[in-house]
Short mmCIF file of C-alpha atoms in Angstrom, two decimals:
data_model
loop_
_atom_site.label_atom_id
_atom_site.label_comp_id
_atom_site.label_asym_id
_atom_site.label_seq_id
_atom_site.Cartn_x
_atom_site.Cartn_y
_atom_site.Cartn_z
CA MET N 1 -3.18 19.00 -32.16
CA GLN N 2 -4.23 21.59 -34.66
CA ARG N 3 -3.15 25.20 -34.21
CA ARG N 4 -6.75 26.35 -33.69
CA GLN N 5 -7.20 23.85 -30.87
CA ILE N 6 -3.92 24.88 -29.27
CA LEU N 7 -4.95 28.53 -29.28
CA LYS N 8 -8.30 27.54 -27.81
CA ASN N 9 -6.56 25.69 -24.98
CA ILE N 10 -4.23 28.60 -24.30
CA ALA N 11 -7.22 30.92 -24.26
CA GLY N 12 -8.78 28.58 -21.75
CA ILE N 13 -5.70 28.76 -19.58
CA ALA N 14 -5.77 32.53 -19.72
CA GLY N 15 -9.46 32.78 -18.98
CA VAL N 16 -11.49 30.53 -16.77
CA GLY N 17 -8.74 27.94 -16.71
CA ALA N 18 -6.00 30.32 -15.67
CA SER N 19 -6.64 30.09 -11.98
CA ASN N 20 -6.69 26.33 -12.10
CA PHE N 21 -3.45 26.16 -14.05
CA VAL N 22 -1.63 28.61 -11.86
CA LEU N 23 -3.13 27.64 -8.54
CA GLY N 24 -2.49 24.07 -9.51
CA ASN N 25 1.20 24.88 -9.59
CA PRO N 26 3.05 22.55 -7.22
CA ILE N 27 4.58 25.46 -5.34
CA ALA N 28 1.21 27.09 -4.82
CA THR N 29 -0.31 23.94 -3.34
CA LEU N 30 1.86 24.44 -0.31
CA VAL N 31 -0.49 27.12 0.98
CA ASN N 32 -2.94 24.49 2.12
CA LEU N 33 -0.47 22.45 4.10
CA SER N 34 -0.08 22.24 7.81
CA THR N 35 2.88 24.38 8.76
CA GLN N 36 3.32 23.30 12.33
CA ARG N 37 5.29 20.10 12.12
CA LYS N 38 8.45 21.36 10.49
CA ALA N 39 8.87 24.69 12.22
CA ASP N 40 11.32 23.28 14.73
CA LEU N 41 13.21 21.49 11.98
CA LEU N 42 14.20 24.81 10.45
CA VAL N 43 15.65 25.98 13.77
CA ASN N 44 17.45 22.70 14.24
CA ALA N 45 18.82 22.89 10.69
CA LYS N 46 20.43 26.26 11.34
CA GLN N 47 22.00 25.10 14.58
CA ALA N 48 23.24 21.84 13.06
CA PHE N 49 24.72 23.53 9.99
CA SER N 50 26.47 26.18 12.05
CA SER N 51 27.99 23.50 14.24
CA ALA N 52 29.06 21.32 11.29
CA LEU N 53 30.68 24.24 9.47
CA LYS N 54 33.16 24.69 12.31
CA THR N 55 34.72 21.31 11.57
CA SER N 56 33.76 20.82 7.89
CA PRO N 57 34.87 23.83 5.82
CA THR N 58 33.70 22.00 2.68
CA LEU N 59 30.22 23.25 3.61
CA LEU N 60 31.31 26.85 3.04
CA GLY N 61 29.52 27.16 -0.29
CA LEU N 62 26.19 26.53 1.37
CA GLN N 63 26.68 29.19 4.02
CA ASN N 64 23.95 31.80 4.19
CA ASN N 65 24.68 34.98 2.25
CA THR N 66 23.52 38.24 3.81
CA GLY N 67 24.24 40.93 1.22
CA ASN N 68 25.21 41.89 -2.31
CA PHE N 69 28.75 42.00 -3.68
CA PRO N 70 29.70 45.42 -5.10
CA PRO N 71 31.82 45.53 -8.30
CA ARG N 72 35.41 44.46 -7.66
CA GLN N 73 38.31 43.90 -10.04
CA LEU N 74 39.86 40.46 -9.54
CA THR N 75 43.46 39.35 -9.14
CA ILE N 76 44.56 37.45 -12.23
CA GLU N 77 47.06 34.59 -12.48
CA GLY N 78 48.35 33.77 -15.95
CA LYS N 79 47.47 35.61 -19.14
CA LEU N 80 43.88 36.54 -19.81
CA PRO N 81 43.03 35.64 -23.44
CA ASN N 82 42.37 38.78 -25.43
CA ASP N 83 39.64 37.13 -27.51
CA ILE N 84 37.24 36.76 -24.57
CA SER N 85 35.03 39.79 -24.26
CA GLY N 86 31.68 39.76 -22.55
CA VAL N 87 30.02 38.74 -19.29
CA LEU N 88 29.67 35.38 -17.57
CA TYR N 89 26.45 35.24 -15.53
CA ARG N 90 25.79 32.74 -12.76
CA ASN N 91 22.64 32.09 -10.75
CA GLY N 92 22.02 30.02 -7.66
CA PRO N 93 20.29 29.95 -4.27
CA ALA N 94 22.08 32.18 -1.76
CA LYS N 95 19.69 33.27 0.99
CA PHE N 96 19.15 30.23 3.19
CA GLU N 97 18.52 31.71 6.63
CA ARG N 98 16.34 34.33 8.27
CA GLY N 99 16.16 34.81 12.03
CA ASP N 100 16.77 31.51 13.75
CA GLN N 101 15.58 29.42 10.81
CA ARG N 102 17.35 27.76 7.89
CA TYR N 103 15.75 26.19 4.84
CA LEU N 104 15.76 22.40 4.65
CA HIS N 105 16.77 22.18 0.99
CA GLN N 106 19.36 23.98 -1.14
CA PHE N 107 16.85 24.61 -3.91
CA GLU N 108 14.69 26.78 -1.62
CA GLY N 109 17.20 29.62 -1.23
CA ASP N 110 16.55 33.00 -2.86
CA GLY N 111 18.44 33.55 -6.08
CA MET N 112 21.57 35.65 -6.49
CA ILE N 113 23.09 36.62 -9.84
CA ASN N 114 26.88 36.82 -10.03
CA SER N 115 28.51 38.41 -13.07
CA PHE N 116 32.11 38.32 -14.27
CA THR N 117 32.81 41.03 -16.82
CA PHE N 118 35.78 40.48 -19.15
CA SER N 119 37.44 43.55 -20.59
CA GLU N 120 40.99 44.39 -21.68
CA GLN N 121 43.07 42.29 -19.33
CA SER N 122 40.72 42.60 -16.39
CA ILE N 123 37.78 40.77 -14.89
CA THR N 124 35.27 42.45 -12.59
CA HIS N 125 32.90 40.58 -10.32
CA GLN N 126 29.64 41.68 -8.74
CA GLY N 127 26.69 39.85 -7.24
CA LYS N 128 23.13 40.86 -6.41
CA PHE N 129 20.06 39.16 -5.04
CA VAL N 130 17.15 38.99 -7.43
CA GLN N 131 14.55 41.36 -6.01
CA THR N 132 11.56 39.05 -6.34
CA ALA N 133 8.29 39.86 -4.57
CA LYS N 134 9.06 37.12 -2.05
CA PHE N 135 12.59 38.37 -1.37
CA ILE N 136 11.46 41.97 -0.89
CA ALA N 137 8.63 41.02 1.47
CA GLU N 138 10.83 38.78 3.60
CA GLN N 139 13.65 41.33 3.69
CA GLN N 140 11.22 43.91 5.03
CA LYS N 141 10.00 41.59 7.77
CA ASN N 142 13.43 40.00 8.33
CA LYS N 143 11.88 36.54 8.51
CA PHE N 144 10.53 33.81 6.28
CA LEU N 145 6.94 34.51 5.31
CA TYR N 146 6.24 31.69 2.86
CA SER N 147 6.67 27.93 2.97
CA GLY N 148 9.01 26.39 0.44
CA PRO N 149 8.94 23.12 -1.51
CA LEU N 150 10.18 21.33 1.61
CA SER N 151 10.34 23.82 4.48
CA GLN N 152 7.05 24.63 6.12
CA ILE N 153 6.89 28.00 7.83
CA GLU N 154 4.60 28.48 10.79
CA ASN N 155 1.68 30.79 9.92
CA SER N 156 2.91 30.95 6.35
CA ARG N 157 1.22 33.52 4.15
CA ASN N 158 -1.22 32.33 1.54
CA VAL N 159 -0.03 32.02 -2.04
CA SER N 160 -2.51 33.25 -4.64
CA HIS N 161 -0.26 32.32 -7.56
CA ALA N 162 3.12 30.71 -8.06
CA ASP N 163 5.05 33.94 -8.65
CA VAL N 164 4.33 35.02 -5.08
CA VAL N 165 6.99 32.49 -4.01
CA ASN N 166 9.14 32.68 -7.14
CA THR N 167 12.80 32.64 -5.98
CA ALA N 168 14.38 33.06 -9.46
CA ASN N 169 17.28 30.90 -8.28
CA ILE N 170 18.15 28.34 -10.96
CA ASN N 171 19.46 29.80 -14.22
CA VAL N 172 20.10 33.06 -16.06
CA ILE N 173 20.11 33.74 -19.79
CA PRO N 174 20.71 36.88 -21.87
CA VAL N 175 17.59 38.02 -23.72
CA ASN N 176 17.74 41.08 -25.96
CA ASN N 177 19.47 43.73 -23.83
CA GLU N 178 18.46 42.15 -20.51
CA ILE N 179 19.17 39.03 -18.56
CA TRP N 180 16.36 36.77 -17.33
CA ALA N 181 16.66 35.01 -13.98
CA LEU N 182 14.78 31.73 -14.23
CA TRP N 183 12.89 29.54 -11.82
CA GLU N 184 11.11 26.22 -12.22
CA SER N 185 7.44 26.97 -11.79
CA GLY N 186 6.71 30.60 -12.60
CA SER N 187 7.72 33.64 -14.62
CA ALA N 188 11.18 34.76 -15.62
CA THR N 189 12.51 37.88 -13.88
CA ALA N 190 14.08 40.54 -16.11
CA MET N 191 17.22 42.27 -14.83
CA ASN N 192 19.59 44.96 -16.03
CA ALA N 193 22.43 43.10 -17.75
CA GLU N 194 25.05 45.60 -16.57
CA THR N 195 23.96 46.64 -13.07
CA LEU N 196 22.07 43.44 -12.15
CA ASP N 197 19.20 45.58 -10.89
CA THR N 198 15.86 43.78 -11.00
CA LYS N 199 13.48 45.34 -13.53
CA ARG N 200 10.22 43.37 -13.69
CA ARG N 201 8.52 40.03 -13.76
CA VAL N 202 8.33 38.95 -17.41
CA ASN N 203 4.84 38.77 -18.92
CA LEU N 204 5.53 36.25 -21.67
CA GLY N 205 2.70 37.20 -24.00
CA GLU N 206 3.42 40.93 -23.87
CA ASN N 207 3.84 42.51 -27.31
CA SER N 208 2.48 39.38 -28.97
CA GLN N 209 -0.89 38.02 -30.06
CA TYR N 210 -1.20 36.35 -26.63
CA GLY N 211 -1.27 39.54 -24.56
CA ASP N 212 -1.84 38.63 -20.90
CA LYS N 213 -3.01 35.11 -21.69
CA LEU N 214 0.34 33.60 -20.69
CA LYS N 215 0.89 35.72 -17.61
CA GLY N 216 2.18 33.68 -14.68
CA LEU N 217 2.43 30.37 -16.53
CA ALA N 218 5.35 28.14 -15.64
CA PHE N 219 8.47 28.83 -17.73
CA SER N 220 11.21 26.32 -16.94
CA ALA N 221 14.80 27.18 -16.01
CA HIS N 222 16.36 25.32 -18.94
CA PRO N 223 15.32 27.00 -22.19
CA LYS N 224 17.20 25.89 -25.30
CA ILE N 225 18.52 28.64 -27.54
CA GLU N 226 19.04 27.71 -31.19
CA ALA N 227 21.80 29.16 -33.32
CA ASN N 228 19.23 31.51 -34.95
CA GLY N 229 18.43 32.95 -31.52
CA ASP N 230 15.01 31.33 -31.07
CA ILE N 231 14.31 30.40 -27.46
CA TRP N 232 12.44 27.15 -26.84
CA ASN N 233 11.06 26.21 -23.45
CA PHE N 234 8.35 24.34 -21.55
CA GLY N 235 6.33 24.74 -18.36
CA LEU N 236 4.85 21.92 -16.30
CA SER N 237 1.46 21.93 -14.59
CA PRO N 238 0.73 19.32 -11.88
CA SER N 239 -2.38 18.47 -13.89
CA GLY N 240 0.03 16.69 -16.23
CA HIS N 241 -0.21 19.33 -18.98
CA ILE N 242 2.98 20.76 -20.46
CA ALA N 243 3.02 24.19 -22.09
CA LEU N 244 5.51 24.66 -24.96
CA TYR N 245 7.02 27.99 -25.98
CA GLN N 246 8.90 29.38 -28.95
CA LEU N 247 10.26 32.90 -28.43
CA SER N 248 12.29 35.14 -30.68
CA ALA N 249 15.80 36.22 -29.69
CA LYS N 250 14.22 39.41 -28.34
CA GLY N 251 11.98 37.44 -26.00
CA THR N 252 8.73 37.91 -27.90
CA VAL N 253 6.49 34.85 -28.04
CA LYS N 254 6.19 33.44 -31.55
CA ASN N 255 4.21 30.30 -30.80
CA VAL N 256 2.72 28.48 -27.84
CA GLY N 257 1.21 25.03 -27.54
CA MET N 258 0.16 22.59 -24.91
CA ILE N 259 0.11 18.80 -24.61
CA ASN N 260 -1.60 16.67 -22.01
CA ALA N 261 1.23 14.35 -20.96
CA ARG N 262 -0.80 13.00 -18.02
CA TYR N 263 2.45 13.18 -16.05
CA ARG N 264 2.11 12.74 -12.29
CA GLY N 265 5.77 13.02 -11.30
CA LYS N 266 5.47 16.75 -10.43
CA MET N 267 9.09 17.54 -11.32
CA LEU N 268 10.38 18.00 -14.85
CA HIS N 269 13.60 19.99 -14.90
CA ASP N 270 15.09 19.91 -18.39
CA PHE N 271 14.30 18.98 -22.00
CA LEU N 272 15.88 18.84 -25.47
CA ILE N 273 15.42 19.99 -29.04
CA THR N 274 16.61 18.77 -32.41
CA HIS N 275 16.36 20.86 -35.56
CA LYS N 276 12.86 19.42 -36.11
CA HIS N 277 11.52 18.23 -32.77
CA ILE N 278 11.13 18.95 -29.06
CA LEU N 279 11.97 16.04 -26.75
CA ILE N 280 10.25 15.88 -23.38
CA ILE N 281 11.67 13.02 -21.28
CA LEU N 282 9.34 12.13 -18.42
CA PRO N 283 11.39 10.59 -15.58
CA SER N 284 10.29 7.57 -13.53
CA LEU N 285 8.59 9.68 -10.90
CA THR N 286 5.06 9.24 -9.64
CA ALA N 287 2.85 10.72 -6.96
CA ASN N 288 3.61 9.65 -3.42
CA SER N 289 0.49 8.11 -1.91
CA VAL N 290 1.79 8.09 1.67
CA ASN N 291 -0.94 9.45 3.94
CA ASP N 292 1.27 11.79 5.87
CA SER N 293 1.26 15.57 5.89
CA ASN N 294 5.05 15.51 5.39
CA ALA N 295 4.44 13.77 2.08
CA MET N 296 2.29 16.72 1.00
CA ALA N 297 5.26 19.09 0.81
CA LEU N 298 6.24 19.28 -2.85
CA PHE N 299 9.62 17.56 -2.50
CA ASN N 300 8.00 14.72 -0.54
CA SER N 301 4.94 14.42 -2.76
CA PHE N 302 6.59 12.34 -5.47
CA LYS N 303 8.76 9.26 -5.47
CA TYR N 304 10.98 7.28 -7.79
CA ASP N 305 9.40 4.13 -9.24
CA GLU N 306 11.98 1.67 -10.56
CA ASN N 307 9.24 -0.17 -12.42
CA LEU N 308 8.05 2.92 -14.28
CA PRO N 309 9.76 3.40 -17.69
CA MET N 310 10.92 6.84 -18.73
CA GLN N 311 8.76 8.22 -21.51
CA VAL N 312 10.15 10.22 -24.41
CA LEU N 313 7.63 12.54 -26.05
CA VAL N 314 8.69 13.63 -29.54
CA ILE N 315 6.88 16.85 -30.46
CA ASP N 316 6.90 18.55 -33.85
CA LYS N 317 8.38 22.06 -33.55
CA GLN N 318 6.15 23.49 -36.26
CA SER N 319 2.78 22.21 -35.06
CA LEU N 320 3.74 21.66 -31.39
CA ALA N 321 1.85 18.38 -31.66
CA LEU N 322 2.95 15.04 -30.20
CA LYS N 323 4.26 12.86 -33.05
CA LYS N 324 5.89 9.85 -31.42
CA GLN N 325 6.43 8.30 -28.03
CA PHE N 326 9.23 6.00 -26.83
CA GLU N 327 9.84 4.05 -23.63
CA LEU N 328 13.25 3.80 -21.95
CA ASP N 329 14.44 1.93 -18.88
CA ALA N 330 13.49 3.50 -15.57
CA GLY N 331 15.63 6.51 -14.72
CA PHE N 332 15.81 10.15 -13.72
CA ALA N 333 17.87 13.01 -15.10
CA PHE N 334 18.16 16.58 -13.90
CA HIS N 335 20.07 17.57 -17.02
CA PHE N 336 20.56 16.74 -20.68
CA GLY N 337 23.38 17.93 -22.91
CA ASN N 338 22.07 17.87 -26.46
CA ALA N 339 19.94 16.07 -29.04
CA TRP N 340 20.33 15.78 -32.80
CA GLU N 341 18.53 14.04 -35.62
CA GLU N 342 19.65 12.12 -38.69
CA THR N 343 18.04 12.63 -42.09
CA ASP N 344 16.04 9.38 -41.72
CA GLY N 345 14.54 10.55 -38.42
CA THR N 346 16.81 8.65 -36.03
CA ILE N 347 17.29 10.78 -32.92
CA HIS N 348 20.28 10.82 -30.58
CA PHE N 349 20.52 12.48 -27.18
CA ASP N 350 22.56 12.30 -24.00
CA ALA N 351 21.63 12.52 -20.34
CA SER N 352 23.31 12.64 -16.97
CA ILE N 353 21.17 9.78 -15.77
CA ASN N 354 20.43 8.58 -12.24
CA ASN N 355 19.01 5.25 -11.15
CA ASN N 356 17.07 6.95 -8.33
CA ILE N 357 16.44 10.39 -6.85
CA GLY N 358 18.55 9.95 -3.74
CA VAL N 359 20.34 13.20 -4.60
CA MET N 360 17.25 15.14 -3.52
CA ASP N 361 17.62 13.77 0.01
CA GLU N 362 21.37 14.38 -0.01
CA LEU N 363 20.90 18.04 -0.93
CA SER N 364 18.48 18.33 1.96
CA GLU N 365 20.84 16.68 4.43
CA LEU N 366 23.61 19.06 3.37
CA MET N 367 21.54 21.96 4.62
CA SER N 368 21.81 20.50 8.11
CA GLY N 369 25.55 19.97 7.75
CA LYS N 370 25.54 16.28 6.87
CA LEU N 371 28.15 15.63 4.19
CA ARG N 372 27.01 13.75 1.11
CA SER N 373 28.58 10.59 -0.28
CA LEU N 374 28.19 11.07 -4.05
CA ASP N 375 27.04 7.44 -4.23
CA ASN N 376 23.95 8.57 -6.12
CA SER N 377 25.84 10.58 -8.73
CA PRO N 378 24.57 10.27 -12.30
CA HIS N 379 26.57 9.02 -15.27
CA THR N 380 26.48 9.95 -18.95
CA ALA N 381 24.19 7.81 -21.09
CA LEU N 382 23.88 8.13 -24.87
CA PHE N 383 20.41 7.23 -26.18
CA THR N 384 19.23 6.52 -29.71
CA LEU N 385 15.58 6.56 -30.75
CA HIS N 386 15.19 4.49 -33.91
CA THR N 387 12.50 5.09 -36.51
CA ASN N 388 11.03 1.61 -35.94
CA GLY N 389 10.24 2.50 -32.34
CA SER N 390 13.16 0.68 -30.73
CA THR N 391 15.77 2.36 -28.56
CA THR N 392 19.38 1.76 -27.62
CA LYS N 393 21.46 3.07 -24.73
CA SER N 394 25.21 3.30 -24.20
CA SER N 395 26.54 4.12 -20.73
CA ILE N 396 29.82 5.93 -20.13
CA ASP N 397 31.94 4.97 -17.13
CA GLY N 398 32.28 7.53 -14.37
CA ASP N 399 29.89 10.06 -12.94
CA SER N 400 28.82 13.21 -14.78
CA GLU N 401 26.66 16.28 -14.28
CA PHE N 402 26.03 19.74 -15.73
CA PRO N 403 26.52 18.68 -19.38
CA ARG N 404 27.18 21.47 -21.89
CA VAL N 405 27.72 21.67 -25.66
CA TYR N 406 28.71 24.49 -27.98
CA ASP N 407 25.93 27.06 -28.37
CA HIS N 408 25.92 26.82 -32.16
CA LEU N 409 25.31 23.06 -31.94
CA VAL N 410 22.18 23.09 -29.78
CA GLY N 411 19.80 20.78 -31.66
CA GLN N 412 22.54 19.85 -34.14
CA ARG N 413 25.06 17.03 -34.12
CA ASN N 414 27.77 17.45 -31.49
CA LYS N 415 30.84 15.37 -30.78
CA LYS N 416 32.09 17.14 -27.67
CA LEU N 417 30.24 16.93 -24.36
CA TYR N 418 31.62 18.88 -21.37
CA THR N 419 30.65 17.69 -17.90
CA LEU N 420 31.69 17.73 -14.25
CA SER N 421 32.59 14.65 -12.23
CA HIS N 422 34.43 13.76 -9.04
CA THR N 423 37.84 12.14 -8.73
CA GLU N 424 39.45 12.94 -5.37
CA SER N 425 36.59 14.67 -3.59
CA ASN N 426 34.03 12.61 -1.69
CA PHE N 427 31.82 15.64 -1.19
CA TRP N 428 31.29 17.51 -4.46
CA ARG N 429 32.59 17.55 -8.02
CA ASP N 430 36.26 18.40 -8.56
CA THR N 431 36.87 17.43 -12.20
CA VAL N 432 36.04 19.03 -15.54
CA CYS N 433 35.80 16.62 -18.45
CA CYS N 434 35.30 16.64 -22.21
CA LEU N 435 33.90 13.43 -23.71
CA ASP N 436 34.33 12.65 -27.40
CA THR N 437 30.98 10.95 -28.02
CA ASP N 438 32.30 9.22 -31.17
CA SER N 439 35.52 7.73 -29.80
CA GLY N 440 34.69 7.64 -26.10
CA GLU N 441 37.96 9.39 -25.28
CA LYS N 442 38.03 11.81 -22.38
CA ASP N 443 40.09 14.91 -21.78
CA LYS N 444 39.91 16.07 -18.17
CA PHE N 445 41.43 18.18 -15.43
CA VAL N 446 41.20 17.31 -11.75
CA TYR N 447 41.00 20.32 -9.44
CA GLY N 448 41.46 18.02 -6.45
CA GLU N 449 39.73 17.70 -3.13
CA ASN N 450 40.62 21.26 -2.06
CA PHE N 451 38.27 22.64 -4.71
CA ILE N 452 34.53 22.47 -5.36
CA ALA N 453 33.98 22.90 -9.10
CA GLU N 454 30.73 24.34 -10.48
CA GLU N 455 29.16 24.16 -13.92
CA HIS N 456 31.64 25.24 -16.62
CA ILE N 457 30.54 27.01 -19.82
CA ILE N 458 31.97 27.01 -23.34
CA VAL N 459 33.03 30.43 -24.64
CA SER N 460 34.01 30.56 -28.31
CA ASN N 461 34.10 33.18 -31.02
CA THR N 462 34.08 30.60 -33.78
CA ALA N 463 31.45 28.14 -34.92
CA LYS N 464 33.94 25.29 -34.73
CA GLU N 465 33.60 22.58 -32.12
CA GLY N 466 36.77 22.19 -30.05
CA GLU N 467 37.91 25.81 -30.36
CA GLY N 468 37.63 28.49 -27.71
CA TYR N 469 37.57 28.14 -23.95
CA LEU N 470 35.88 26.41 -21.07
CA VAL N 471 35.16 28.87 -18.25
CA GLY N 472 33.88 28.14 -14.77
CA THR N 473 34.09 28.93 -11.08
CA ALA N 474 35.47 26.81 -8.28
CA LEU N 475 35.54 27.30 -4.53
CA HIS N 476 39.00 26.89 -3.00
CA ILE N 477 38.24 25.49 0.42
CA PRO N 478 41.51 26.21 2.33
CA SER N 479 41.59 29.91 1.40
CA LYS N 480 37.78 30.34 1.48
CA ARG N 481 37.88 32.07 -1.89
CA THR N 482 36.21 31.50 -5.23
CA CYS N 483 38.24 31.54 -8.43
CA LEU N 484 37.24 31.86 -12.07
CA ASN N 485 39.13 29.42 -14.30
CA ILE N 486 39.77 29.57 -18.04
CA PHE N 487 40.80 26.43 -19.95
CA LYS N 488 41.59 25.90 -23.60
CA ALA N 489 38.59 23.86 -24.70
CA ASP N 490 40.75 21.35 -26.59
CA SER N 491 43.27 20.68 -23.81
CA LEU N 492 41.64 20.58 -20.40
CA ASN N 493 44.36 18.26 -19.14
CA LYS N 494 46.88 21.11 -19.24
CA GLY N 495 44.92 22.94 -16.56
CA PRO N 496 43.63 26.51 -16.53
CA ILE N 497 45.61 28.96 -18.63
CA CYS N 498 44.28 31.81 -16.52
CA ARG N 499 42.71 32.06 -13.07
CA ALA N 500 41.04 35.11 -11.50
CA TRP N 501 40.66 35.20 -7.73
CA LEU N 502 37.94 36.77 -5.68
CA PRO N 503 39.03 37.85 -2.20
CA TYR N 504 36.01 36.00 -0.81
CA HIS N 505 33.80 33.04 -1.66
CA ILE N 506 30.39 33.18 -3.26
CA PRO N 507 27.54 30.70 -2.76
CA LEU N 508 27.67 27.58 -4.93
CA GLY N 509 25.68 28.30 -8.07
CA LEU N 510 23.61 26.13 -10.36
CA HIS N 511 23.61 27.41 -13.95
CA GLY N 512 24.58 30.35 -16.10
CA SER N 513 25.39 31.78 -19.50
CA PHE N 514 28.00 33.85 -21.29
CA LYS N 515 27.00 36.95 -23.23
CA ALA N 516 29.63 38.06 -25.70
CA SER N 517 30.26 41.77 -26.14
#
């Protein structure tokens, strides 16, 4: 697609087409649904979870959180490395209940940002809810006002655009002197990087040639940040169109494009970049044709189709035009680690790949206190897209999720892939792992079944793969406390070299970032 046509399409989105694009957002479609049938389910979910928690303390991380955490210096075990200076930010759903109701899915909870500030032999924690328009309105009324992607609220308020129900609950990245709390289907939310106070809803086109033309468009929760600071991202419309963004390190839009992927799966969580291309991998999801009002809720409106190949869209980063398309075996992935490209155009990427989307149901059942089995856990798969159009896939034994690579290698060749898996726990992940993608060797540390490990992040002051630290939080179930763990990145098997304890537990998070001082 030529640049002039792209700009014309964006202008269309911002003008007459804007309402269609935004109102067509999958979250916004919920306003037209019947809200009667599931009202009792939310009450039952709260009662069932409360009952289950009494005998299953492993559910602690999904307990409803009622308030912020003021700054508190943590108790440290071991020696805190003196070459870590900065802030670890974490985001995740934390507000699950209001009144006698509880959401039916973990992903519906309102977002809370937790920060861990490293400074001269001390670590300070604080946590604050993101003050989105939805959160503020529901706090004032002390009840749910809007239906979620699965939970239908009786007499739910209408939703004029997606940001009305934006929960800002998935990821957080540093941008310029702020942090941005990210959601799946709407705008980023800018926050004060130090105080965690909410500042504003980000208007992407502000201070650029696009002005208000991009206001309210979907901006996914998994932007890729290149070593030069450029921020790449996408946003999915249920019409099957995918918006593509290139931002500067300061958050100013440099380029925007759009492709019509004709995708009907309604959920597209993550993507990849190489140094030349954007990779959009469309999972084997399709619209659910069941004639049932339950199927109209977003999370019930799509289904996994084992006969539908995954599609890989290879998009030129300069023109933002679709260049190639590949087909892979049927599959679904929430998360990808990295992609890189050889000089002849051969592309490699990894995925934590599932053979179904059973995990969506499991995360719903957890909200009612039903423990999950981890039978549907994904595993690492290494894909190669050859220049002749063929593809190859290599699967790695064992489950894996939350893949991470060194920041300076995003879009470049990596050899180390850090993931989470489970070893002793039958409920959640309890193992951090580093896979050497060349040799297949693994270095890992097993927290054990008394811990619930969350996504771990690489912190390094050097641009050398294997150096630095792996940092992440884990919930210690017996003591009902969360701890922050620091590993040497090249020797996970030796265990954490330092551990900082909170005197309480925080809700299980999803994703985060480290901002060096």
